Amino acid sequence: MLLAFCVWMLFSAVAVNLNKIGFNFTTDQLFLLTALPSLSGAILRVPYSFMVPLFGGRKWTVLSTVILIIPCAWLGFAVQNPATPFGVFMLIALLCGFAGANFASSMGNISFFFPKARQGSALGINGGLGNLGVSVMQLIAPLVIFLPIFTFLGVRGVPQPDGSLLALTNAAWIWVPLLAVATLAAWFGMNDIGSSKASVASQLPVLKRLHLWLLSLLYLATFGSFIGFSAGFAMLAKTQFPDVNILQLAFFGPFIGALARSAGGVISDKFGGVRVTLINFIFMALFTALLFLTLPGSGAGSFSAFYLVFMGLFLTAGLGSGSTFQMIAVIFRQITLYNVKLRGGSDEQAQREAVTDTAAALGFISAIGAVGGFFIPKAFGTSLALTGSPVGAMKIFLLFYIACVLLTWLVYGRRKPKQQ
């Protein structure tokens, strides 16, 4: 999971540097490159969410990890030639989305191994480790691009104004050997369990449930914000505060969010996912409102305030990702158990269907959540292109968070969800 997120968010570190090595892409094009992996990742999460019950966690993890070597290797070659068309980078960015799809199958697989009382913690820790990959990549990539790692393969850095050599190939190729090791580890170290086997047809009924779509909106607001901010924060900061070397600081936001996600699952197991999620959305709206005060407008703005407020957004987006996933696991388990008992099913059948339905719901909802990774950086890019400011995009985010406060309270905060 950690390596998958490193590959998924690769362009968040690469796009910022493309024009430094001879390319001439517009700001909107660079934002698009950071957004595309989330778009393809969101789409691919739907079929990926059904793969573990079909093939088993071990085999699918091996195959899905091998696939990730392709965009890393290709990107390493593409950045060496300044004549590489923008369309090629778009295709590579879309291929990076396969890494984001891994999340759906991994979270679904994890749900088979843990009982209801521990699912919030298990899902939170697994998701948190995955989210940590964004921070790891954004910490490592800015360091390795200035090191002569692959000179034995003919890789040469591009001279920079400060006299350094920028080898952007390193940011992509550094993950290839690690992915190879992870593939071997999955093959020899993972296990499949018989109860995880299920047909696609047996998983599709969850799509008819209203709560799947409502919870998808909540997860879009939390995880979608985390992955969207992770993808677009560096580019946004560069456009607003061009004198700041943001790549030295960008990793800290995803790091906070990853730790918060793990904590969010644990806290939700203790105090309830609905309560934690409701309070969290209030703070997300508050931090978004404060962000308006930090941006350059009539004045120069304040980078320190901008950075601190954004760290608050990363914190709440991560915490909310853990709490909403705990809600999903608990609510779908309750609904399935109720429905099976209602039609006269046995306890064993109810437990079996609850596990399958919960895994399918987690996978599908994670696909919806990943759309935020496309929408947020694309919204920033479009807003900047049309108005010269990200304020238009931020107004939309603020309204959405307020709507999620109301949705959480009205549907889940006042009463238990109807069994449908």
Coordinates of C-alpha atoms in Angstrom, one line a residue:
M1 CA 0.0 0.0 0.0
L2 CA 2.7 2.5 0.9
L3 CA 4.6 1.9 -2.3
A4 CA 1.4 2.1 -4.3
F5 CA 0.7 5.6 -2.9
C6 CA 4.2 6.6 -3.8
V7 CA 3.6 5.7 -7.4
W8 CA 0.1 7.1 -7.4
M9 CA 1.2 10.6 -6.3
L10 CA 4.5 10.6 -8.3
F11 CA 3.4 13.5 -10.5
S12 CA 2.8 15.7 -7.4
A13 CA 6.6 15.9 -7.1
V14 CA 7.5 15.5 -10.8
A15 CA 5.1 18.1 -12.3
V16 CA 6.6 20.9 -10.3
N17 CA 10.0 20.2 -11.8
L18 CA 9.2 19.5 -15.5
N19 CA 9.7 23.1 -16.7
K20 CA 13.1 23.2 -15.0
I21 CA 14.5 20.5 -17.3
G22 CA 13.4 21.9 -20.6
F23 CA 9.7 21.4 -20.9
N24 CA 7.3 24.3 -21.4
F25 CA 3.9 23.3 -20.0
T26 CA 1.3 25.8 -18.7
T27 CA 0.3 25.9 -15.1
D28 CA -3.1 24.4 -16.0
Q29 CA -1.4 21.5 -17.8
L30 CA 0.8 20.8 -14.8
F31 CA -2.2 20.7 -12.5
L32 CA -3.8 18.3 -14.9
L33 CA -0.9 15.9 -14.7
T34 CA -1.2 15.9 -10.9
A35 CA -4.9 15.3 -11.2
L36 CA -5.1 12.5 -13.9
P37 CA -3.7 9.7 -11.7
S38 CA -6.6 10.2 -9.3
L39 CA -9.2 10.1 -12.1
S40 CA -8.0 6.8 -13.5
G41 CA -7.4 5.5 -10.0
A42 CA -11.0 6.3 -9.1
I43 CA -12.4 4.5 -12.2
L44 CA -10.1 1.5 -11.7
R45 CA -11.0 1.1 -8.1
V46 CA -14.5 -0.1 -9.1
P47 CA -13.2 -3.3 -10.8
Y48 CA -10.4 -3.6 -8.3
S49 CA -12.8 -3.7 -5.4
F50 CA -14.2 -7.0 -6.8
M51 CA -10.8 -8.7 -7.5
V52 CA -9.9 -10.0 -4.1
P53 CA -13.1 -12.0 -3.7
L54 CA -12.6 -13.4 -7.2
F55 CA -8.8 -14.2 -7.2
G56 CA -7.7 -14.0 -3.6
G57 CA -5.6 -11.4 -1.9
R58 CA -2.2 -12.9 -2.5
K59 CA -2.4 -13.5 -6.2
W60 CA -4.1 -10.1 -6.9
T61 CA -1.5 -8.2 -4.8
V62 CA 1.3 -9.7 -6.8
L63 CA -0.3 -8.9 -10.1
S64 CA -1.3 -5.4 -9.2
T65 CA 2.1 -4.6 -7.8
V66 CA 3.9 -5.8 -10.9
I67 CA 1.7 -3.4 -13.0
L68 CA 3.1 -0.4 -11.2
I69 CA 6.6 -0.9 -12.6
I70 CA 5.4 0.1 -16.0
P71 CA 4.5 3.8 -15.4
C72 CA 7.6 4.3 -13.2
A73 CA 10.0 2.9 -15.9
W74 CA 8.2 4.8 -18.7
L75 CA 8.3 8.1 -16.8
G76 CA 12.0 7.8 -16.2
F77 CA 12.6 7.6 -19.9
A78 CA 10.1 10.3 -20.8
V79 CA 11.6 13.0 -18.7
Q80 CA 15.0 12.5 -20.3
N81 CA 13.7 13.9 -23.6
P82 CA 12.4 17.5 -23.6
A83 CA 10.6 16.8 -26.9
T84 CA 8.3 14.2 -25.2
P85 CA 4.7 15.4 -26.0
F86 CA 2.3 16.4 -23.3
G87 CA 0.0 13.6 -24.4
V88 CA 2.6 11.0 -23.4
F89 CA 2.8 12.4 -19.9
M90 CA -1.0 12.3 -19.7
L91 CA -0.9 8.6 -20.6
I92 CA 1.8 7.9 -18.0
A93 CA -0.2 9.9 -15.4
L94 CA -3.3 7.8 -16.2
L95 CA -1.2 4.6 -15.8
C96 CA -0.1 5.8 -12.3
G97 CA -3.8 5.5 -11.5
F98 CA -3.4 1.8 -11.3
A99 CA -1.5 2.4 -8.1
G100 CA -4.4 4.3 -6.6
A101 CA -6.8 1.4 -7.5
N102 CA -4.7 -0.9 -5.3
F103 CA -6.3 0.8 -2.3
A104 CA -9.7 -0.6 -3.0
S105 CA -8.5 -4.2 -3.2
S106 CA -6.2 -3.8 -0.2
M107 CA -8.9 -2.4 2.1
G108 CA -11.4 -5.0 0.9
N109 CA -8.9 -7.7 1.6
I110 CA -8.1 -6.3 5.1
S111 CA -11.8 -6.3 6.0
F112 CA -12.0 -10.1 5.7
F113 CA -9.4 -10.6 8.4
F114 CA -10.8 -8.5 11.3
P115 CA -14.0 -8.6 13.4
K116 CA -16.4 -5.6 13.6
A117 CA -14.9 -4.4 16.9
R118 CA -11.4 -4.0 15.4
Q119 CA -12.3 -3.0 11.8
G120 CA -12.0 0.7 12.4
S121 CA -8.5 0.3 13.8
A122 CA -7.4 -2.2 11.1
L123 CA -8.7 -0.2 8.2
G124 CA -7.4 3.0 9.7
I125 CA -3.9 1.6 10.2
N126 CA -3.8 0.0 6.7
G127 CA -5.1 3.2 5.1
G128 CA -2.8 5.3 7.1
L129 CA 0.2 3.3 6.0
G130 CA -0.9 3.7 2.4
N131 CA -1.5 7.5 2.9
L132 CA 2.0 7.7 4.4
G133 CA 3.4 6.7 1.0
V134 CA 2.5 10.2 -0.3
S135 CA 4.6 11.8 2.3
V136 CA 7.4 9.3 1.8
M137 CA 7.5 10.0 -1.9
Q138 CA 7.4 13.8 -1.5
L139 CA 10.2 13.5 1.0
I140 CA 12.4 11.2 -1.0
A141 CA 11.8 12.5 -4.5
P142 CA 13.2 16.0 -3.9
L143 CA 16.3 14.4 -2.5
V144 CA 17.1 11.7 -5.0
I145 CA 16.7 14.0 -8.1
F146 CA 19.9 15.7 -7.2
L147 CA 21.9 12.4 -6.7
P148 CA 23.9 10.5 -9.3
I149 CA 22.0 7.3 -8.7
F150 CA 21.5 6.0 -12.2
T151 CA 24.5 7.4 -14.0
F152 CA 25.6 3.8 -14.7
L153 CA 22.5 3.6 -16.9
G154 CA 23.4 6.8 -18.8
V155 CA 21.1 9.2 -16.8
R156 CA 22.5 12.7 -16.7
G157 CA 21.1 15.6 -14.7
V158 CA 20.0 19.0 -16.3
P159 CA 22.1 21.9 -15.0
Q160 CA 20.2 24.4 -12.8
P161 CA 20.9 28.1 -12.0
D162 CA 22.5 27.2 -8.7
G163 CA 24.9 24.9 -10.3
S164 CA 23.2 21.6 -9.3
L165 CA 22.2 18.8 -11.7
L166 CA 18.5 17.8 -11.7
A167 CA 18.0 14.2 -12.7
L168 CA 14.2 13.9 -12.6
T169 CA 14.5 10.3 -13.9
N170 CA 15.5 9.3 -10.4
A171 CA 12.1 10.3 -8.9
A172 CA 10.5 7.5 -11.1
W173 CA 13.1 4.8 -11.2
I174 CA 13.9 4.8 -7.5
W175 CA 10.7 2.8 -6.9
V176 CA 11.2 0.1 -9.5
P177 CA 13.5 -2.2 -7.4
L178 CA 11.4 -1.6 -4.3
L179 CA 8.3 -2.7 -6.3
A180 CA 10.1 -5.8 -7.4
V181 CA 11.0 -6.7 -3.8
A182 CA 7.4 -6.0 -2.7
T183 CA 6.1 -8.4 -5.4
L184 CA 8.3 -11.2 -4.1
A185 CA 7.3 -10.5 -0.6
A186 CA 3.6 -10.7 -1.5
W187 CA 4.1 -13.9 -3.3
F188 CA 6.0 -15.7 -0.5
G189 CA 4.5 -13.9 2.5
M190 CA 0.8 -13.4 2.0
N191 CA -2.1 -15.8 2.5
D192 CA -5.5 -16.2 1.0
I193 CA -8.6 -17.2 3.1
G194 CA -11.5 -19.2 1.8
S195 CA -14.2 -16.9 3.1
S196 CA -12.9 -14.1 0.8
K197 CA -14.1 -15.9 -2.3
A198 CA -17.2 -14.5 -3.9
S199 CA -18.7 -13.8 -7.3
V200 CA -19.2 -10.3 -8.8
A201 CA -22.9 -11.0 -8.8
S202 CA -23.0 -11.6 -5.1
Q203 CA -21.3 -8.2 -4.5
L204 CA -23.4 -6.0 -6.8
P205 CA -26.5 -5.7 -4.6
V206 CA -24.7 -3.2 -2.4
L207 CA -24.9 -0.7 -5.2
K208 CA -28.7 -0.5 -4.7
R209 CA -28.4 0.7 -1.1
L210 CA -28.9 4.4 -0.5
H211 CA -26.4 4.5 2.3
L212 CA -23.6 3.5 -0.1
W213 CA -24.1 6.7 -2.1
L214 CA -24.5 8.9 1.0
L215 CA -21.4 7.5 2.6
S216 CA -19.6 7.9 -0.7
L217 CA -20.2 11.7 -0.5
L218 CA -18.7 11.8 3.0
Y219 CA -15.7 9.8 2.0
L220 CA -15.3 12.0 -1.1
A221 CA -15.1 15.0 1.3
T222 CA -12.5 13.4 3.6
F223 CA -10.2 11.1 1.6
G224 CA -10.9 13.0 -1.6
S225 CA -9.6 16.1 0.1
F226 CA -6.6 14.3 1.5
I227 CA -5.5 12.9 -1.9
G228 CA -6.5 16.0 -3.8
F229 CA -4.6 18.3 -1.5
S230 CA -1.6 15.9 -1.6
A231 CA -1.6 16.0 -5.4
G232 CA -2.1 19.8 -5.8
F233 CA -0.6 21.4 -2.7
A234 CA 2.9 21.8 -4.0
M235 CA 1.7 23.3 -7.3
L236 CA -0.7 25.6 -5.6
A237 CA 1.9 26.9 -3.1
K238 CA 4.3 27.5 -6.0
T239 CA 1.8 29.6 -7.8
Q240 CA 0.9 31.7 -4.7
F241 CA 4.3 31.9 -3.1
P242 CA 6.9 31.4 -5.9
D243 CA 9.9 32.4 -3.8
V244 CA 9.3 29.5 -1.4
N245 CA 11.0 26.1 -2.1
I246 CA 7.8 24.2 -1.3
L247 CA 9.2 20.8 -2.2
Q248 CA 11.2 20.9 1.0
L249 CA 8.0 21.3 3.0
A250 CA 5.3 19.6 1.0
F251 CA 5.8 16.1 2.5
F252 CA 4.7 17.2 6.0
G253 CA 1.0 17.6 5.1
P254 CA 0.5 14.1 3.8
F255 CA 2.6 12.8 6.7
I256 CA 0.2 14.4 9.2
G257 CA -2.8 13.2 7.3
A258 CA -1.5 9.6 7.2
L259 CA -0.9 9.5 11.0
A260 CA -4.3 11.1 11.5
R261 CA -6.1 8.5 9.4
S262 CA -4.7 5.7 11.6
A263 CA -5.8 7.7 14.7
G264 CA -9.2 8.4 13.2
G265 CA -10.0 4.7 13.0
V266 CA -8.9 4.0 16.5
I267 CA -10.8 7.0 18.0
S268 CA -13.9 6.1 16.0
D269 CA -13.9 2.5 17.5
K270 CA -13.9 4.1 20.9
F271 CA -16.2 7.1 20.5
G272 CA -18.2 6.2 17.4
G273 CA -17.5 7.1 13.8
V274 CA -20.5 9.4 13.4
R275 CA -19.5 11.6 16.2
V276 CA -15.9 11.9 15.2
T277 CA -16.9 12.5 11.5
L278 CA -19.4 15.3 12.4
I279 CA -16.9 17.2 14.5
N280 CA -14.2 16.7 11.9
F281 CA -16.3 18.2 9.1
I282 CA -16.9 21.3 11.2
F283 CA -13.2 21.8 11.5
M284 CA -12.6 21.2 7.8
A285 CA -15.0 24.0 7.0
L286 CA -13.4 26.2 9.5
F287 CA -9.9 25.7 8.2
T288 CA -11.1 26.2 4.6
A289 CA -12.6 29.6 5.6
L290 CA -9.4 30.6 7.3
L291 CA -7.4 29.8 4.2
F292 CA -9.0 32.8 2.4
L293 CA -7.2 35.1 4.8
T294 CA -3.8 33.7 4.0
L295 CA -3.7 34.1 0.2
P296 CA -2.1 36.9 -1.7
G297 CA -4.7 39.5 -2.7
S298 CA -4.3 43.1 -2.3
G299 CA -1.2 42.2 -0.2
A300 CA 1.5 39.7 -0.4
G301 CA -0.3 37.1 1.7
S302 CA 1.3 35.0 4.5
F303 CA 3.0 31.8 3.6
S304 CA 3.4 30.8 7.2
A305 CA -0.3 31.2 7.9
F306 CA -1.1 29.5 4.5
Y307 CA 1.1 26.5 5.4
L308 CA -0.2 26.1 9.0
V309 CA -3.9 26.3 7.9
F310 CA -3.2 23.7 5.2
M311 CA -1.6 21.4 7.7
G312 CA -4.9 21.7 9.6
L313 CA -6.7 20.6 6.5
F314 CA -4.4 17.7 6.0
L315 CA -4.9 16.7 9.6
T316 CA -8.7 16.8 9.4
A317 CA -8.9 15.2 6.0
G318 CA -6.8 12.3 7.3
L319 CA -8.7 11.9 10.5
G320 CA -12.0 12.0 8.7
S321 CA -10.8 9.4 6.2
G322 CA -10.4 7.0 9.1
S323 CA -13.6 7.9 10.8
T324 CA -15.8 7.7 7.7
F325 CA -14.3 4.3 6.8
Q326 CA -15.2 3.0 10.3
M327 CA -18.7 4.3 9.7
I328 CA -18.9 2.4 6.4
A329 CA -17.7 -0.9 7.9
V330 CA -20.1 -0.7 10.9
I331 CA -23.2 0.6 9.0
F332 CA -23.0 -2.0 6.2
R333 CA -22.4 -4.8 8.6
Q334 CA -25.5 -3.8 10.6
I335 CA -27.6 -3.4 7.4
T336 CA -26.6 -6.8 6.0
L337 CA -27.1 -8.7 9.3
Y338 CA -30.5 -7.2 9.7
N339 CA -31.6 -8.0 6.1
V340 CA -30.4 -11.6 6.2
K341 CA -32.1 -12.2 9.5
L342 CA -35.3 -10.5 8.2
R343 CA -35.6 -13.1 5.4
G344 CA -35.0 -16.0 7.7
G345 CA -31.3 -16.6 7.1
S346 CA -29.0 -18.3 9.6
D347 CA -26.4 -16.6 11.7
E348 CA -23.6 -18.1 9.7
Q349 CA -25.1 -16.9 6.4
A350 CA -25.6 -13.4 7.9
Q351 CA -22.0 -13.2 9.0
R352 CA -20.7 -14.4 5.6
E353 CA -22.8 -12.0 3.6
A354 CA -21.9 -9.2 6.0
V355 CA -18.2 -9.7 5.3
T356 CA -18.7 -9.8 1.5
D357 CA -21.0 -6.8 1.4
T358 CA -18.7 -4.7 3.7
A359 CA -15.7 -5.5 1.5
A360 CA -17.6 -4.6 -1.7
A361 CA -18.9 -1.3 -0.1
L362 CA -15.5 -0.3 1.1
G363 CA -14.0 -0.9 -2.3
F364 CA -16.7 1.0 -4.2
I365 CA -16.8 3.9 -1.8
S366 CA -13.1 4.2 -2.0
A367 CA -13.4 4.6 -5.7
I368 CA -15.8 7.6 -5.3
G369 CA -13.5 9.1 -2.7
A370 CA -10.5 9.0 -5.1
V371 CA -12.4 11.3 -7.5
G372 CA -11.4 14.2 -5.1
G373 CA -7.8 13.6 -6.1
F374 CA -8.8 14.7 -9.6
F375 CA -11.3 17.4 -8.9
I376 CA -9.3 19.4 -6.3
P377 CA -6.1 20.0 -8.3
K378 CA -8.1 20.4 -11.5
A379 CA -10.4 22.9 -9.8
F380 CA -7.3 24.9 -8.6
G381 CA -5.8 24.9 -12.1
T382 CA -9.1 26.0 -13.7
S383 CA -9.7 28.7 -11.1
L384 CA -6.2 30.0 -11.6
A385 CA -6.5 29.9 -15.4
L386 CA -9.9 31.8 -15.4
T387 CA -9.4 34.3 -12.5
G388 CA -5.7 34.2 -11.6
S389 CA -6.7 33.0 -8.1
P390 CA -7.7 29.7 -6.4
V391 CA -10.5 31.4 -4.4
G392 CA -13.2 30.2 -6.7
A393 CA -12.2 26.6 -6.1
M394 CA -12.0 27.1 -2.4
K395 CA -15.5 28.5 -2.2
I396 CA -16.8 25.2 -3.7
F397 CA -14.8 23.2 -1.2
L398 CA -16.2 25.2 1.7
L399 CA -19.8 24.8 0.6
F400 CA -19.3 21.0 0.2
Y401 CA -17.9 20.6 3.7
I402 CA -20.8 22.5 5.2
A403 CA -23.2 20.2 3.2
C404 CA -21.4 17.2 4.7
V405 CA -21.8 18.5 8.2
L406 CA -25.6 18.7 7.6
L407 CA -25.7 15.3 5.9
T408 CA -23.8 13.5 8.7
W409 CA -26.0 15.1 11.4
L410 CA -29.4 14.6 9.6
V411 CA -28.9 11.1 8.4
Y412 CA -26.5 9.5 10.9
G413 CA -26.3 11.8 13.9
R414 CA -29.9 11.8 15.0
R415 CA -30.8 8.2 14.5
K416 CA -29.5 4.8 13.3
P417 CA -29.7 4.4 9.5
K418 CA -32.7 2.6 8.1
Q419 CA -32.0 -1.0 7.2
Q420 CA -31.9 -0.6 3.4

